[in-house]
C-alpha positions in Angstrom: -6.9 -2.7 -2.1 -6.1 -0.7 1.1 -5.4 3.0 1.3 -2.9 4.1 -1.5 0.5 5.4 -0.3 1.8 8.4 -2.1 5.6 9.2 -1.6 6.2 12.8 -2.4 10.0 13.5 -3.0 10.9 17.1 -2.3 13.6 19.4 -0.8 13.8 22.8 1.0 13.5 26.1 -0.9 11.8 24.5 -3.9 8.8 26.5 -5.2 7.6 23.8 -7.5 7.5 21.5 -4.5 5.5 23.9 -2.5 3.1 24.1 -5.2 2.8 20.3 -5.6 2.4 19.9 -1.8 -0.5 22.2 -1.8 -2.1 20.3 -4.7 -1.6 17.0 -2.9 -3.0 18.4 0.3 -6.1 19.7 -1.7 -6.5 16.2 -3.4 -6.5 14.7 0.1 -9.7 16.4 0.7 -11.4 14.4 -2.2 -9.6 11.1 -2.0 -8.1 9.1 0.7 -4.5 8.3 0.5 -1.4 8.4 2.9 1.1 11.1 2.0 4.7 10.5 2.8 7.0 13.5 2.4 10.5 12.6 1.8 13.4 15.2 1.7 15.8 13.9 -1.0 18.8 15.3 1.2 17.8 13.0 4.0 18.7 9.6 2.5 21.8 8.6 0.5 21.0 8.1 -3.2 17.8 10.0 -3.4 19.6 13.2 -4.2 21.4 11.5 -7.3 18.2 9.7 -8.1 15.7 12.6 -8.1 17.8 15.7 -7.9 16.8 17.0 -11.3 13.4 15.7 -11.2 11.9 17.1 -8.0 9.2 17.2 -7.0 8.5 13.7 -7.8 5.2 11.9 -6.9 5.2 8.2 -6.6 2.1 6.1 -6.1 2.6 2.5 -4.8 6.2 2.3 -6.0 5.5 3.8 -9.6 6.5 7.5 -10.5 3.4 9.1 -11.7 4.6 12.6 -12.2 7.7 15.0 -11.6 8.5 18.5 -12.2 5.4 20.6 -12.7 2.7 18.5 -11.2 -0.9 18.1 -12.5 -3.5 17.4 -10.0 -5.8 15.7 -12.5 -3.2 13.2 -13.6 -2.7 12.1 -9.9 -6.4 12.2 -9.4 -6.8 9.9 -12.3 -4.3 7.4 -10.9 -5.8 7.3 -7.3 -9.4 6.9 -8.8 
């Protein structure tokens, strides 16, 4: 398996999103993965799909966590 791709769905002025982004950046110091940050306002349909869930962390196409993000849960998936 190659380097995992983590999609991070977010929006501007979102305190939970900022906290989650900090946790993901911290986790990148321990584990190799590609982090793709996606603003849900940038693409049609994402606002409707994720608007009430953000932040959303998706690993290889599967939603792992949303809302208040737990670094240990993501660490476990990436291990």
